[in-house]
Tab-separated table of C-alpha atoms in Angstrom:
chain	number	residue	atom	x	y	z
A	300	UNK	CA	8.279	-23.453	-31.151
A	301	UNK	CA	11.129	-26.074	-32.106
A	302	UNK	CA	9.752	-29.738	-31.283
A	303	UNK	CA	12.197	-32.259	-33.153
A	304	UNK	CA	15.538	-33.260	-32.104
A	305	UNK	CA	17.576	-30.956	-34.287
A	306	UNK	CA	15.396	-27.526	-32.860
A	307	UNK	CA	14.028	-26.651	-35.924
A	308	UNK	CA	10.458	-25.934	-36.045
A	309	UNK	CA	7.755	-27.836	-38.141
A	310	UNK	CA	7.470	-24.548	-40.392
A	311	UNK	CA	10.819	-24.348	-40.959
A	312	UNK	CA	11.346	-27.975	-42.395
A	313	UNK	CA	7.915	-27.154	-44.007
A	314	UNK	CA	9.066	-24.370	-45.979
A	315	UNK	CA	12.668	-25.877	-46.635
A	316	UNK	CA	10.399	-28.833	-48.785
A	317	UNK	CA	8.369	-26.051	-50.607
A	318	UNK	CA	12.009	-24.128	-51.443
A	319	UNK	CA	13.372	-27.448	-52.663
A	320	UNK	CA	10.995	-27.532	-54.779
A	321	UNK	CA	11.421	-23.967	-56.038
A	322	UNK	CA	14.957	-25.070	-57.328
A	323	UNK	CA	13.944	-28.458	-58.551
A	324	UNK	CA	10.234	-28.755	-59.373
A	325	UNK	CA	10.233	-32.572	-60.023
A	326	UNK	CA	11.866	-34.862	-57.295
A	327	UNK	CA	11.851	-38.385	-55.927
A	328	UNK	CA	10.560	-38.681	-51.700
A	329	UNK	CA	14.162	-39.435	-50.839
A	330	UNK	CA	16.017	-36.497	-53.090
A	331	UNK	CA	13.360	-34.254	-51.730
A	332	UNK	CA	14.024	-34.877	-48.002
A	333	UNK	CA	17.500	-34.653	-48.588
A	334	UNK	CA	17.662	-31.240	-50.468
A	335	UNK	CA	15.375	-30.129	-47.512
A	336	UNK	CA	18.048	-31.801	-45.146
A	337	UNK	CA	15.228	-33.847	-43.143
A	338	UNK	CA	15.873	-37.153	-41.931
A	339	UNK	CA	14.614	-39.285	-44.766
A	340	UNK	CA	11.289	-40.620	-41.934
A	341	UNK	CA	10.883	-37.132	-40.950
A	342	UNK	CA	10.607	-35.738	-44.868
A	343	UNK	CA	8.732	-39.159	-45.737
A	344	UNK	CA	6.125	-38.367	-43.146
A	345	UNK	CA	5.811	-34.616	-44.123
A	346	UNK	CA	5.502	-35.354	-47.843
A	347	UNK	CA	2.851	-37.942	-47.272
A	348	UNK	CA	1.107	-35.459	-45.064
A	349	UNK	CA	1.235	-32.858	-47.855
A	350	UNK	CA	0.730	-35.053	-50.840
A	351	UNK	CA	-2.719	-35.773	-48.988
A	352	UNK	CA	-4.065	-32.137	-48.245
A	353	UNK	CA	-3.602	-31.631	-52.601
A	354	UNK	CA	-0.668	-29.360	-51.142
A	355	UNK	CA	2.311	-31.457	-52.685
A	356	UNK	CA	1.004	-33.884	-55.695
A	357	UNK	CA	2.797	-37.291	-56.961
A	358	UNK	CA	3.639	-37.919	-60.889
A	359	UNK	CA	3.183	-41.119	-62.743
A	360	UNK	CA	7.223	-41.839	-62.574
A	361	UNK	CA	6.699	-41.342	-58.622
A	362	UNK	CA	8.320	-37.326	-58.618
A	363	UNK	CA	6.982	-35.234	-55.678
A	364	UNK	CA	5.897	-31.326	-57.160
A	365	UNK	CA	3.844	-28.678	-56.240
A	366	UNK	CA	0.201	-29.652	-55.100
A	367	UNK	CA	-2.924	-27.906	-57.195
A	368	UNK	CA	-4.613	-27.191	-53.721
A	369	UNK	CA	-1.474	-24.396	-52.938
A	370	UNK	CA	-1.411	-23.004	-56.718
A	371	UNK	CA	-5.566	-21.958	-55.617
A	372	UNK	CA	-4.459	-20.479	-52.062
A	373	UNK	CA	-1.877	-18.143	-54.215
A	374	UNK	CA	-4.718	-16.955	-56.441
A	375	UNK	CA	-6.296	-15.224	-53.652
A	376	UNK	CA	-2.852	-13.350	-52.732
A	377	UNK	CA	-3.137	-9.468	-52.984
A	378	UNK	CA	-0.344	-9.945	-56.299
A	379	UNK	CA	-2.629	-12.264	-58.241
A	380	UNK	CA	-5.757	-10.630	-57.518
A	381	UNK	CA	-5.259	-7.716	-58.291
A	382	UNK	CA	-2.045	-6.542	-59.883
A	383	UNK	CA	-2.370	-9.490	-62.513
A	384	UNK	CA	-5.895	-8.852	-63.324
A	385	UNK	CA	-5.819	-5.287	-63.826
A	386	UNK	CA	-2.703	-5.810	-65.982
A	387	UNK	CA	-4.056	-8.982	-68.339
A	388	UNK	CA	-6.164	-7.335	-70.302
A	389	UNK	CA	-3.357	-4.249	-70.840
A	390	UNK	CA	-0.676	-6.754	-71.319
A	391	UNK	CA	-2.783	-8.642	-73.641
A	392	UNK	CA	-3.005	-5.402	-76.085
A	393	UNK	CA	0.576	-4.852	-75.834
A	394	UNK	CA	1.797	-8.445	-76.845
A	395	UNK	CA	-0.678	-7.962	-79.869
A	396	UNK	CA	1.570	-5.059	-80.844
A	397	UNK	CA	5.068	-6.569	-80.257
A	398	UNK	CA	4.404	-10.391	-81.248
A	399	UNK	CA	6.926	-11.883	-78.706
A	400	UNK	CA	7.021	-11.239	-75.129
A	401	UNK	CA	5.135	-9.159	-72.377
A	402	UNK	CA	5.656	-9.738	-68.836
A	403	UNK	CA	5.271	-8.235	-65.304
A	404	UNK	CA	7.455	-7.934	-62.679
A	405	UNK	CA	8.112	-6.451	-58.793
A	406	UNK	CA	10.927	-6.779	-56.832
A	407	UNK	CA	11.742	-9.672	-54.100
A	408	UNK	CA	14.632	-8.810	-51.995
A	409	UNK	CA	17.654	-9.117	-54.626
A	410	UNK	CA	15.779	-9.940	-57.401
A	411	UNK	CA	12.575	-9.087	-59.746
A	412	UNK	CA	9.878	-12.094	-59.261
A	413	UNK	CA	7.656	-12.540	-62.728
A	414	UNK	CA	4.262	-12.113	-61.928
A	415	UNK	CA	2.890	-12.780	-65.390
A	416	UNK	CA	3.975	-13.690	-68.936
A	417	UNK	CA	2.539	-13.430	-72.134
A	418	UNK	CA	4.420	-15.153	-75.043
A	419	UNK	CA	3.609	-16.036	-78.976
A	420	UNK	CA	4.668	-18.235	-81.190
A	421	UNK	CA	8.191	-17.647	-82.709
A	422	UNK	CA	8.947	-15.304	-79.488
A	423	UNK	CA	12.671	-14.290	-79.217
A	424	UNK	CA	14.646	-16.544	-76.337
A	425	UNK	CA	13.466	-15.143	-72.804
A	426	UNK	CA	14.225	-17.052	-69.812
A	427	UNK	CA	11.822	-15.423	-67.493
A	428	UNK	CA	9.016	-17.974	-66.013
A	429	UNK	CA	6.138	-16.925	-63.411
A	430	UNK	CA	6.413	-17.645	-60.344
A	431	UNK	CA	10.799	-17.335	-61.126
A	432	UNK	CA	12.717	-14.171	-60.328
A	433	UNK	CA	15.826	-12.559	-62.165
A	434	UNK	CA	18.537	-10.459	-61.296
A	435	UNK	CA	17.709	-6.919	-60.628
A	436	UNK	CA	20.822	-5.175	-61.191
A	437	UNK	CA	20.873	-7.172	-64.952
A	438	UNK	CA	17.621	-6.627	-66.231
A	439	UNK	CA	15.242	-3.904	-67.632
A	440	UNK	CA	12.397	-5.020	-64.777
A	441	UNK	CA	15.062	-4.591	-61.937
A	442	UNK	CA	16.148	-1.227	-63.612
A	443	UNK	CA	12.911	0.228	-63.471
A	444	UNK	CA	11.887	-1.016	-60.608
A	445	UNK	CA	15.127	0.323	-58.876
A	446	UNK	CA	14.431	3.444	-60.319
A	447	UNK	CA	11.203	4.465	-59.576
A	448	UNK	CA	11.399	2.981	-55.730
A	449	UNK	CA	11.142	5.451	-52.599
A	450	UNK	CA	14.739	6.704	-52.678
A	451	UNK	CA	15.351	4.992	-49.023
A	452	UNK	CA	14.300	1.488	-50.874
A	453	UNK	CA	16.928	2.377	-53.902
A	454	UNK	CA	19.440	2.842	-51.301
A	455	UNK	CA	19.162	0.351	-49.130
A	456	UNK	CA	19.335	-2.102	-52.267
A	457	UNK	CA	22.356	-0.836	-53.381
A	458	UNK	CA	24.800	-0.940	-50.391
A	459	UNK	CA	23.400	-4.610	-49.313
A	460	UNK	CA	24.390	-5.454	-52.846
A	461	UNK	CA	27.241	-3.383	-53.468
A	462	UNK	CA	29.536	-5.807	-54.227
A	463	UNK	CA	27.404	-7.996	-56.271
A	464	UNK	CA	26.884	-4.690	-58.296
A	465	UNK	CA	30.732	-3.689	-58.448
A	466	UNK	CA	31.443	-7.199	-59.763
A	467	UNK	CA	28.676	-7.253	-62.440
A	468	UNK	CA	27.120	-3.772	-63.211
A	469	UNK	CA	29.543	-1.204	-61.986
A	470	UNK	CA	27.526	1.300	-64.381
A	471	UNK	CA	24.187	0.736	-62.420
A	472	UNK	CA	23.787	3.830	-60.480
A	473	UNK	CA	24.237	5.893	-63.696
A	474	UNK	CA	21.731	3.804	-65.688
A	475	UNK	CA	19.381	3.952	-62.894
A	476	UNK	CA	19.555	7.754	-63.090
A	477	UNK	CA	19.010	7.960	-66.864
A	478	UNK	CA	16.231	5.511	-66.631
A	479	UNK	CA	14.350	7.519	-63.828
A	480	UNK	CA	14.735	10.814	-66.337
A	481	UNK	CA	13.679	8.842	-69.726
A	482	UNK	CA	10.794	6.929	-67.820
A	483	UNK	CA	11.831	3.702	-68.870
A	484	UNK	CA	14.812	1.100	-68.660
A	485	UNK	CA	16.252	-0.452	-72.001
A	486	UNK	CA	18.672	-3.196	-71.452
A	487	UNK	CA	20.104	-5.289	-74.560
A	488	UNK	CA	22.249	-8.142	-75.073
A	489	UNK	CA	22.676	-8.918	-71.431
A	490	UNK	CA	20.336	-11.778	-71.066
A	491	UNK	CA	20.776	-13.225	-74.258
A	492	UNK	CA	23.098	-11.389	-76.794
A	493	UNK	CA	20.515	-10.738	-79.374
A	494	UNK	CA	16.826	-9.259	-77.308
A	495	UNK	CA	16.261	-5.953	-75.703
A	496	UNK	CA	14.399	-6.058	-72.718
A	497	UNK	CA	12.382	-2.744	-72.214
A	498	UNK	CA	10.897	-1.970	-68.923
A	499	UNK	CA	8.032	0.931	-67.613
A	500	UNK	CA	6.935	1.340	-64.023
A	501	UNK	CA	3.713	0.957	-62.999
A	502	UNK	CA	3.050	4.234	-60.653
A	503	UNK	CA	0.940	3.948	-57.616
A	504	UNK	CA	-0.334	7.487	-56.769
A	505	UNK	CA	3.168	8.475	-54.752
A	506	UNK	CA	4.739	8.161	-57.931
A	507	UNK	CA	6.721	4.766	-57.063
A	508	UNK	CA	6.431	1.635	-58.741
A	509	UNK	CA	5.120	-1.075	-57.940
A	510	UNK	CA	5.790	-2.861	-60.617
A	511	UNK	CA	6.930	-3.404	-63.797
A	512	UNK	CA	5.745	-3.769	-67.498
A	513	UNK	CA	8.122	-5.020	-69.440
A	514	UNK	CA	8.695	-6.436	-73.397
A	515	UNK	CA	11.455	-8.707	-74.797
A	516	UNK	CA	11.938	-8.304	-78.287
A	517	UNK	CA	14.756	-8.367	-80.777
A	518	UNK	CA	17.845	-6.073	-80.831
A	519	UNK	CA	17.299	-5.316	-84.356
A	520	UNK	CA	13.727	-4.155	-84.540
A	521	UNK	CA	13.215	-1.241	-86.182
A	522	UNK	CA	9.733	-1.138	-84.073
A	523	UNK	CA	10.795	-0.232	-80.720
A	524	UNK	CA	9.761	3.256	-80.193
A	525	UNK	CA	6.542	2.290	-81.406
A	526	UNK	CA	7.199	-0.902	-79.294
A	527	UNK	CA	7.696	1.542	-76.367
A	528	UNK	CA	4.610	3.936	-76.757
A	529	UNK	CA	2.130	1.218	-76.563
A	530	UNK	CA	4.527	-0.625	-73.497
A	531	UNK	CA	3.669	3.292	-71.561
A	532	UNK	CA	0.393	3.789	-72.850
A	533	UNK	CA	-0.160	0.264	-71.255
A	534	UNK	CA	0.984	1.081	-68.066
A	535	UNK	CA	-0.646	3.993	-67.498
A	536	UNK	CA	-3.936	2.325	-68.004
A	537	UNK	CA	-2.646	-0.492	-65.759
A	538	UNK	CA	-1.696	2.677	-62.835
A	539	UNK	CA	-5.432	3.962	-63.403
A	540	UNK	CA	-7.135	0.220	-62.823
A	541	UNK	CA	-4.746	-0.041	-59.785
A	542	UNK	CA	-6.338	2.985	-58.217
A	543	UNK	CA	-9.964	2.466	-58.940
A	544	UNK	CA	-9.530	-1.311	-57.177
């Protein structure tokens, strides 16, 4: 139900806070309630009533970010229960292999949202932060996760984005076709000019994904099949947990 004077309800101007804050993780009352486009009393009010419940939390320099008290509610979602806990331990293995970056991914509308990242010291450049998303159509995790998605899903991605994907990755359809008959999506130098990302699905017991497993490592490695056999030996074991849970 709308109750202020411009109609919008309280969950609406709630959420338009929280999806400031998405974009710009650190900012000041007033910035905050005007990227939300609140009245400054209105976002004032709402941040103070946030900042209060642990929900929206105040820096030293006065910057309004993400509270503590909603980083524990998302714990308990379905995505960090379960997916990311069967898949630590498997991703942990993996980045002991490949020495730079592991991370896991499932699609969110447009775009693949990183569920988890593993990184070591001296890591190629990779972008990707949890809790962020990527492009789908310019990534290995999008590929894959394209892919191996109920045909209908694939489909309907593809003509809501078709320009998008004329514009930028004319070539998708055919790489999504030679990705679903390899088993995996290789993408290099798209990103950044000199990693590889390599992506496998994770298979629920249809034989879709439901996510991704996916490792960022140099161009130039001479390691990436063996790279690649422990990235799908991985997410196997990852498909099996998935089940048993």
């Amino acid at each position: 139900m709308a109750n202020s004077p411009t109609g919008d309800a309280l969950l609406d101007r709630l959420l338009r806070l929280f999806e400031a804050l998405e974009a710009h993780p650190r900012l000041h009352p007033g910035e905050l309630a005007d990227r939300a486009d609140l009245p400054r009393t209105t976002g004032y009010r709402l941040i103070q009533e946030l900042t209060s419940r642990g929900l929206l939390s105040r820096s030293d320099a006065g910057e309004i970010e993400i509270g503590q008290r909603l980083w524990e509610f998302a714990q308990g979602a379905p995505i960090s229960r379960t997916l990311r806990q069967s898949s630590l331990p498997y991703m942990q293995d993996v980045n002991a292999v490949v020495c730079h970056t592991t991370q896991l991914a499932v699609l969110e509308g447009s775009r693949v949202l990183i569920v988890e990242r593993l990184s070591q010291h001296g890591a190629v450049v990779n972008p990707a932060e949890v809790a962020g998303t990527m492009p789908a159509h310019l990534t290995s995790m999008g590929h894959v996760l394209l892919a191996f998605a109920p045909a209908q899903v694939a489909a309907e991605w593809l003509q809501a984005h078709a320009r998008t994907v004329e514009a930028e990755r004319p070539q998708l359809r055919r790489e999504l076709a030679e990705a679903k008959t390899r088993g995996y999506a290789s993408l290099g130098g798209v990103i950044n000019s000199e990693t590889t990302g390599i992506s496998v699905p994770i298979l629920n017991s249809g034989g879709h994904a439901e996510a991704a497993l996916t490792i960022v490592v140099p161009r130039s490695s001479p390691n990436i099949p063996t790279f690649l056999m422990a990235l799908q030996t991985a997410a196997r074991g990852i498909s099996r947990a998935l089940r048993r849970r």
